[in-house]
mmCIF file of C-alpha atoms in Angstrom:
data_model
loop_
_atom_site.group_PDB
_atom_site.id
_atom_site.type_symbol
_atom_site.label_atom_id
_atom_site.label_comp_id
_atom_site.label_asym_id
_atom_site.label_seq_id
_atom_site.Cartn_x
_atom_site.Cartn_y
_atom_site.Cartn_z
ATOM 1 C CA MET A 866 177.237 109.779 71.376
ATOM 2 C CA SER A 867 175.954 106.954 69.161
ATOM 3 C CA THR A 868 173.258 104.547 70.277
ATOM 4 C CA ILE A 869 174.121 100.898 70.828
ATOM 5 C CA VAL A 870 171.366 98.523 69.790
ATOM 6 C CA ARG A 871 170.251 95.831 72.241
ATOM 7 C CA LYS A 872 168.580 92.942 70.360
ATOM 8 C CA LEU A 873 166.507 90.335 72.191
ATOM 9 C CA ILE A 874 166.853 86.958 70.500
ATOM 10 C CA SER A 875 164.063 84.402 70.365
ATOM 11 C CA THR A 876 163.908 81.367 68.083
ATOM 12 C CA ALA A 877 161.475 78.492 67.793
ATOM 13 C CA ASN A 878 164.450 76.285 66.784
ATOM 14 C CA ALA A 879 165.611 75.977 70.402
ATOM 15 C CA ALA A 880 163.905 75.273 73.711
ATOM 16 C CA LYS A 881 162.123 78.281 75.168
ATOM 17 C CA PRO A 882 163.429 79.819 78.413
ATOM 18 C CA VAL A 883 162.093 78.204 81.584
ATOM 19 C CA ALA A 884 162.046 81.499 83.506
ATOM 20 C CA PRO A 885 161.777 85.245 82.737
ATOM 21 C CA TYR A 886 164.829 85.718 80.490
ATOM 22 C CA ASN A 887 165.629 85.766 76.767
ATOM 23 C CA GLN A 888 167.409 83.009 74.879
ATOM 24 C CA ALA A 889 170.073 85.582 74.073
ATOM 25 C CA VAL A 890 170.775 89.280 73.995
ATOM 26 C CA VAL A 891 172.978 90.957 71.416
ATOM 27 C CA ALA A 892 174.679 94.187 72.487
ATOM 28 C CA ASP A 893 176.568 95.816 69.622
ATOM 29 C CA ARG A 894 178.491 92.823 68.179
ATOM 30 C CA THR A 895 178.523 90.668 71.322
ATOM 31 C CA VAL A 896 176.037 87.835 71.861
ATOM 32 C CA TYR A 897 175.197 86.732 75.398
ATOM 33 C CA VAL A 898 173.467 83.336 75.244
ATOM 34 C CA SER A 899 171.524 82.321 78.354
ATOM 35 C CA GLY A 900 172.093 78.893 79.832
ATOM 36 C CA CYS A 901 170.857 76.136 77.540
ATOM 37 C CA LEU A 902 169.511 72.919 79.013
ATOM 38 C CA GLY A 903 169.048 69.552 77.373
ATOM 39 C CA LEU A 904 165.387 70.324 76.667
ATOM 40 C CA ASP A 905 163.416 69.041 73.703
ATOM 41 C CA LYS A 906 162.078 72.218 72.087
ATOM 42 C CA ASP A 907 158.713 70.575 71.290
ATOM 43 C CA THR A 908 157.949 68.953 74.640
ATOM 44 C CA MET A 909 159.973 71.301 76.879
ATOM 45 C CA LYS A 910 161.085 68.218 78.815
ATOM 46 C CA LEU A 911 164.642 67.078 79.442
ATOM 47 C CA VAL A 912 165.728 64.486 76.901
ATOM 48 C CA PRO A 913 165.890 60.932 78.216
ATOM 49 C CA GLY A 914 169.272 59.568 79.185
ATOM 50 C CA GLY A 915 172.119 60.991 81.163
ATOM 51 C CA PRO A 916 174.650 63.815 80.952
ATOM 52 C CA THR A 917 175.792 62.847 77.442
ATOM 53 C CA GLU A 918 172.309 63.113 75.939
ATOM 54 C CA GLN A 919 171.529 66.302 77.836
ATOM 55 C CA ALA A 920 174.820 67.877 76.757
ATOM 56 C CA GLU A 921 174.106 66.974 73.117
ATOM 57 C CA LYS A 922 170.662 68.599 73.258
ATOM 58 C CA ALA A 923 171.945 71.631 75.201
ATOM 59 C CA LEU A 924 174.614 72.193 72.544
ATOM 60 C CA GLU A 925 172.022 71.765 69.786
ATOM 61 C CA ASN A 926 169.879 74.436 71.462
ATOM 62 C CA LEU A 927 172.930 76.670 71.900
ATOM 63 C CA GLU A 928 173.779 76.357 68.194
ATOM 64 C CA ALA A 929 170.186 77.277 67.219
ATOM 65 C CA VAL A 930 170.239 80.387 69.429
ATOM 66 C CA LEU A 931 173.622 81.440 68.053
ATOM 67 C CA LYS A 932 172.339 81.045 64.492
ATOM 68 C CA ALA A 933 169.273 83.184 65.317
ATOM 69 C CA ALA A 934 171.677 85.847 66.622
ATOM 70 C CA ASP A 935 173.654 85.801 63.351
ATOM 71 C CA SER A 936 176.550 84.013 65.035
ATOM 72 C CA GLY A 937 177.848 80.439 65.332
ATOM 73 C CA VAL A 938 180.109 78.141 67.326
ATOM 74 C CA ASP A 939 183.088 79.447 65.344
ATOM 75 C CA LYS A 940 182.451 82.912 66.866
ATOM 76 C CA VAL A 941 182.111 81.801 70.514
ATOM 77 C CA ILE A 942 184.705 83.421 72.742
ATOM 78 C CA LYS A 943 183.684 81.994 76.141
ATOM 79 C CA ASN A 944 181.594 79.040 77.337
ATOM 80 C CA THR A 945 180.515 78.258 80.835
ATOM 81 C CA VAL A 946 179.439 74.682 81.546
ATOM 82 C CA PHE A 947 177.484 73.865 84.697
ATOM 83 C CA LEU A 948 177.307 70.238 85.820
ATOM 84 C CA LYS A 949 175.212 68.651 88.539
ATOM 85 C CA ASP A 950 178.094 66.183 89.055
ATOM 86 C CA LEU A 951 181.685 66.989 88.118
ATOM 87 C CA ASN A 952 182.247 63.244 87.615
ATOM 88 C CA ASP A 953 180.386 63.787 84.321
ATOM 89 C CA PHE A 954 183.195 66.104 83.113
ATOM 90 C CA GLY A 955 184.751 63.518 80.782
ATOM 91 C CA ALA A 956 181.457 62.390 79.240
ATOM 92 C CA VAL A 957 180.367 65.980 78.596
ATOM 93 C CA ASN A 958 183.798 66.816 77.111
ATOM 94 C CA GLU A 959 183.378 64.008 74.552
ATOM 95 C CA VAL A 960 180.157 65.632 73.321
ATOM 96 C CA TYR A 961 181.542 69.186 73.647
ATOM 97 C CA LYS A 962 184.576 68.508 71.450
ATOM 98 C CA LYS A 963 182.323 67.279 68.608
ATOM 99 C CA VAL A 964 180.813 70.791 68.434
ATOM 100 C CA PHE A 965 183.854 72.844 69.477
ATOM 101 C CA ASN A 966 186.533 70.963 67.537
ATOM 102 C CA LYS A 967 189.058 73.667 66.618
ATOM 103 C CA ASP A 968 190.071 77.168 67.666
ATOM 104 C CA PHE A 969 188.591 76.415 71.090
ATOM 105 C CA PRO A 970 186.940 79.252 73.008
ATOM 106 C CA ALA A 971 187.830 80.020 76.585
ATOM 107 C CA ARG A 972 185.806 77.875 78.999
ATOM 108 C CA SER A 973 184.962 77.347 82.630
ATOM 109 C CA CYS A 974 183.218 74.291 84.089
ATOM 110 C CA PHE A 975 181.643 74.093 87.515
ATOM 111 C CA GLN A 976 179.752 71.598 89.625
ATOM 112 C CA VAL A 977 176.662 73.246 91.037
ATOM 113 C CA ALA A 978 174.228 72.205 93.745
ATOM 114 C CA LYS A 979 171.173 72.208 91.464
ATOM 115 C CA LEU A 980 170.182 73.222 87.946
ATOM 116 C CA PRO A 981 166.755 74.263 86.662
ATOM 117 C CA MET A 982 164.341 71.360 86.113
ATOM 118 C CA ASP A 983 166.889 69.145 87.902
ATOM 119 C CA ALA A 984 168.990 69.093 84.709
ATOM 120 C CA LEU A 985 172.427 67.480 84.676
ATOM 121 C CA VAL A 986 174.049 69.994 82.282
ATOM 122 C CA GLU A 987 173.615 73.664 81.417
ATOM 123 C CA ILE A 988 175.780 75.597 78.929
ATOM 124 C CA GLU A 989 175.923 79.356 78.327
ATOM 125 C CA CYS A 990 178.228 81.361 76.107
ATOM 126 C CA ILE A 991 179.435 84.724 74.911
ATOM 127 C CA ALA A 992 180.008 85.062 71.165
ATOM 128 C CA LEU A 993 180.567 87.636 68.445
ATOM 129 C CA THR A 994 178.565 88.529 65.340
ATOM 130 C CA GLY A 995 179.621 89.750 61.941
ATOM 131 C CA SER A 996 182.958 89.096 60.323
ATOM 132 C CA VAL A 997 185.429 87.567 62.744
ATOM 133 C CA THR A 998 189.059 86.623 62.085
ATOM 134 C CA THR A 999 190.844 84.228 64.418
ATOM 135 C CA GLN A 1000 194.547 84.677 65.094
ATOM 136 C CA THR A 1001 196.697 82.438 67.254
ATOM 137 C CA VAL A 1002 199.290 84.246 69.340
ATOM 138 C CA GLN A 1003 202.089 82.230 70.919
#
């Protein structure tokens, strides 16, 4: 039986984890990115503003982690978005569709009671690495 490699991903180009977890873990060709908050990577504080600004920074952090894992937004197969207030759904979608603008991945979005550091938005994803071909089946 062959051995599957488990890679722990850490990059200085995204905010560090705020608890005992890795930014991402790659198992075989699948990338599991931990929840990204709207944290400034240098100050480790939430960016000023509201859900739009936090979503922009969370997605920027997500992209940096994906890049470190030899992946990218074009290889994301599933996103999960956590919102402090589901009324921010539309505002977050406006930011989200600037990053995920074609061949959309599957996605879930939930309102949650509380997020780490009292954030307004957290985004996690599952992606692939290596060569990926997208096919649309109708």
